[in-house]
Coordinates of C-alpha atoms in Angstrom, one line a residue:
M1 CA -7.4 70.2 -41.5
L2 CA -7.7 68.5 -44.7
I3 CA -7.8 70.8 -48.0
R4 CA -8.3 69.5 -51.1
S5 CA -8.4 71.9 -54.3
F6 CA -8.4 71.4 -57.9
P7 CA -8.6 74.5 -61.1
A8 CA -12.1 74.5 -62.6
G9 CA -12.2 75.3 -66.4
A10 CA -10.9 77.7 -68.7
F11 CA -10.2 80.0 -66.2
G12 CA -8.3 77.5 -63.8
T13 CA -10.4 79.3 -61.0
N14 CA -9.3 77.2 -57.6
C15 CA -12.1 74.9 -56.2
Y16 CA -11.7 74.0 -52.6
A17 CA -12.6 71.5 -50.1
V18 CA -12.3 72.1 -46.7
A19 CA -12.7 69.4 -43.7
S20 CA -11.4 68.5 -40.0
G21 CA -10.1 65.2 -41.8
P22 CA -10.6 62.5 -44.7
R23 CA -14.3 60.6 -44.6
S24 CA -16.3 63.6 -42.7
E25 CA -18.0 66.8 -43.8
C26 CA -16.7 69.4 -45.4
V27 CA -17.7 72.9 -47.1
V28 CA -16.6 73.3 -50.6
V29 CA -15.6 76.9 -51.3
D30 CA -15.8 78.5 -55.4
P31 CA -17.0 75.9 -57.8
G32 CA -16.6 77.7 -60.9
M33 CA -16.9 76.3 -64.7
D34 CA -17.1 72.4 -65.6
A35 CA -16.5 72.0 -61.9
V36 CA -19.1 69.1 -61.2
E37 CA -17.6 66.0 -62.5
P38 CA -13.8 66.9 -61.1
L39 CA -15.3 67.8 -57.6
A40 CA -17.1 64.5 -57.4
R41 CA -14.1 62.7 -58.0
M42 CA -11.9 64.6 -55.3
L43 CA -15.1 64.7 -52.3
A44 CA -14.9 60.2 -53.5
D45 CA -11.2 60.0 -53.1
D46 CA -11.4 61.3 -49.3
G47 CA -14.4 60.3 -48.6
L48 CA -16.0 63.7 -48.1
K49 CA -19.6 64.7 -47.7
P50 CA -20.4 68.6 -48.5
V51 CA -23.1 70.2 -46.1
A52 CA -22.7 74.0 -47.5
V53 CA -20.9 75.6 -50.5
V54 CA -19.1 78.9 -49.8
L55 CA -18.4 82.1 -52.4
T56 CA -15.5 84.0 -52.3
H57 CA -17.7 86.5 -54.6
G58 CA -19.9 86.3 -57.7
H59 CA -18.0 86.0 -61.0
L60 CA -18.6 83.1 -63.2
D61 CA -15.9 81.8 -63.3
H62 CA -16.6 80.8 -59.3
T63 CA -20.1 80.5 -59.4
F64 CA -20.9 78.6 -62.5
S65 CA -21.3 75.1 -61.4
V66 CA -22.8 76.3 -57.8
L67 CA -26.7 75.2 -58.8
P68 CA -26.0 71.6 -59.5
V69 CA -23.6 71.1 -56.9
C70 CA -25.9 72.5 -54.4
D71 CA -28.8 70.4 -56.0
G72 CA -27.1 67.3 -56.2
Y73 CA -25.9 67.3 -52.8
D74 CA -28.7 69.2 -50.8
V75 CA -26.9 71.9 -49.3
P76 CA -27.0 75.9 -49.0
A77 CA -25.0 78.0 -50.8
Y78 CA -23.3 81.5 -48.9
L79 CA -22.6 84.9 -50.5
H80 CA -22.4 88.1 -49.6
P81 CA -25.2 90.2 -49.9
D82 CA -23.8 92.7 -52.3
D83 CA -22.7 90.5 -54.7
F84 CA -26.1 88.9 -55.3
G85 CA -27.1 90.8 -58.1
M86 CA -24.4 88.5 -59.8
L87 CA -26.8 85.3 -59.4
A88 CA -29.9 87.5 -60.5
D89 CA -28.4 89.5 -63.5
P90 CA -25.2 88.1 -64.6
A91 CA -24.9 89.3 -67.8
R92 CA -24.8 93.2 -66.1
W93 CA -21.4 92.5 -64.3
H94 CA -19.4 90.2 -66.7
G95 CA -17.2 91.7 -69.0
P96 CA -17.4 90.0 -72.9
A97 CA -14.4 87.8 -71.6
L98 CA -17.5 86.1 -69.9
A99 CA -20.1 87.2 -72.3
P100 CA -20.5 83.9 -74.4
L101 CA -21.1 81.9 -71.1
I102 CA -23.6 84.1 -69.7
T103 CA -26.4 82.1 -72.0
G104 CA -28.1 79.5 -70.3
V105 CA -26.3 79.4 -67.3
R106 CA -28.4 78.7 -64.2
L107 CA -27.7 80.3 -61.1
P108 CA -29.3 80.1 -57.6
D109 CA -32.1 82.5 -57.0
P110 CA -30.9 85.1 -54.3
S111 CA -33.8 84.6 -52.0
E112 CA -32.3 80.6 -51.8
V113 CA -28.9 82.0 -50.8
R114 CA -27.7 82.7 -47.2
P115 CA -25.9 85.5 -46.8
L116 CA -22.9 85.9 -45.6
D117 CA -21.9 89.3 -43.0
D118 CA -18.5 90.5 -42.1
G119 CA -17.4 89.3 -38.7
A120 CA -19.2 86.2 -39.2
V121 CA -18.1 82.6 -38.1
L122 CA -19.6 80.1 -40.1
S123 CA -19.4 76.8 -38.4
L124 CA -19.7 74.1 -40.9
A125 CA -18.5 70.5 -41.2
G126 CA -16.4 70.6 -37.9
V127 CA -14.5 73.9 -39.6
E128 CA -14.6 78.0 -38.0
L129 CA -14.6 80.0 -41.2
T130 CA -14.3 83.6 -40.3
V131 CA -16.2 86.2 -42.8
R132 CA -14.2 89.2 -43.5
H133 CA -15.9 91.7 -46.4
A134 CA -13.0 92.8 -48.4
P135 CA -14.5 94.5 -51.4
G136 CA -12.6 96.0 -54.7
H137 CA -12.6 93.0 -56.9
T138 CA -16.4 93.1 -56.7
Q139 CA -18.7 95.1 -54.1
G140 CA -19.2 92.1 -52.3
S141 CA -15.9 90.4 -52.2
V142 CA -15.1 88.2 -48.9
V143 CA -11.9 86.3 -47.6
F144 CA -12.8 83.7 -45.2
S145 CA -9.8 82.9 -42.1
L146 CA -9.4 79.2 -40.7
D147 CA -7.3 77.6 -38.3
L148 CA -5.1 75.0 -40.8
G149 CA -3.6 73.5 -37.7
E150 CA 0.2 74.5 -38.2
A151 CA -0.4 78.2 -39.5
P152 CA -3.5 80.4 -40.0
G153 CA -5.2 80.0 -43.2
L154 CA -6.9 82.6 -45.8
L155 CA -9.3 81.8 -48.5
A156 CA -8.3 84.4 -50.6
G157 CA -11.0 84.5 -53.5
D158 CA -9.7 87.3 -56.1
V159 CA -8.6 89.3 -53.6
L160 CA -4.9 88.5 -53.2
F161 CA -2.8 86.2 -55.6
A162 CA 0.6 85.2 -55.1
G163 CA 2.8 88.4 -56.9
S164 CA -1.1 90.2 -57.4
V165 CA -4.2 90.7 -56.7
G166 CA -7.5 90.5 -58.1
R167 CA -8.4 93.1 -61.4
V168 CA -11.0 95.7 -60.7
D169 CA -11.9 96.6 -63.9
L170 CA -15.2 94.9 -63.9
P171 CA -18.5 96.6 -63.1
G172 CA -18.6 96.7 -59.3
G173 CA -15.2 96.9 -59.2
S174 CA -12.7 99.8 -57.8
W175 CA -8.8 99.9 -57.3
D176 CA -9.7 102.5 -53.9
A177 CA -12.2 99.4 -52.4
M178 CA -9.1 97.0 -52.9
L179 CA -6.5 99.0 -51.5
A180 CA -8.7 99.7 -48.4
S181 CA -8.9 95.8 -48.1
L182 CA -5.6 95.0 -48.7
R183 CA -4.6 97.6 -45.8
D184 CA -7.1 97.0 -43.7
V185 CA -7.8 93.1 -44.0
V186 CA -5.3 91.6 -45.5
L187 CA -1.7 93.6 -44.4
P188 CA -2.8 93.1 -40.0
L189 CA -2.3 89.1 -40.9
D190 CA 0.7 87.3 -39.5
D191 CA 3.4 86.7 -42.1
E192 CA 2.9 83.1 -41.1
T193 CA -1.1 82.8 -42.7
V194 CA -1.3 80.3 -45.8
V195 CA -2.9 82.0 -48.3
L196 CA -4.9 80.2 -50.8
P197 CA -6.0 81.8 -53.0
G198 CA -8.8 82.2 -56.1
H199 CA -6.3 81.2 -59.4
G200 CA -2.6 80.5 -59.0
P201 CA -0.4 78.6 -56.4
A202 CA -0.7 79.2 -52.6
T203 CA 1.5 82.2 -50.8
T204 CA 1.7 83.1 -47.4
I205 CA 1.2 86.9 -46.0
G206 CA 5.0 87.0 -45.1
R207 CA 6.1 86.8 -48.8
E208 CA 3.7 88.7 -50.4
R209 CA 4.6 91.6 -47.4
A210 CA 7.6 91.8 -49.0
T211 CA 7.6 91.1 -52.6
N212 CA 4.1 92.0 -53.4
P213 CA 4.1 95.7 -55.2
Y214 CA 0.5 95.8 -54.6
L215 CA 0.7 95.6 -50.9
A216 CA 3.5 97.6 -50.6
E217 CA 1.3 100.4 -52.1
A218 CA -1.7 99.4 -49.8
G219 CA 0.9 99.6 -46.9
A220 CA 1.6 103.3 -47.8
A221 CA -1.9 104.2 -48.2
A222 CA -3.7 107.0 -45.8
P223 CA -5.6 105.6 -43.5
K224 CA -9.3 105.4 -43.6
G225 CA -10.8 109.7 -43.3
R226 CA -7.0 110.7 -43.3
G227 CA -6.0 111.1 -46.9
L228 CA -5.9 114.5 -48.9

């Protein structure tokens, strides 16, 4: 498995290319702000050809360049339907930090974006991505499980970072939903799972299980339907 990435734009959003190997087809994950040119250079370095763009959620720092990338390579985009509203009306769903960037931004029409369903397996470019709905950061946040060869992998978006988790204070965010996602989607994963987050360095589930206070809080939370 070949994984390439670079931090895009002022928010340092990790944009990934996932492929079975060099000089092959690939999947692009989360092309954020100012991602078009560095993505093109990264793809050229390994001779990669995109067949799809998959989005972990709908925030602009992860979707800003999705339209030029999809148009430029003539490929579809995938997003969970609960975040389609972020493409249709980005101003409603983003805080003041991103407000200056919303004017004039062009995003795909949601009707042209393919839906990601919980539990679906996307077979793209010789790579299998298993979709898990993990709301909390946004209503439509997802993570993608994949086989890295030597270990399982998780494209975690803004659900899980090294030492932290995604913010929940923007419209559509929910701390209760985040705790449930961490408990039900993240914590059951093997300790060896390599976490490829939306921001910051890679980590592992084992490291986060041992050191991340938010995972500890999620582990202590009552199962669904069992709380007070």
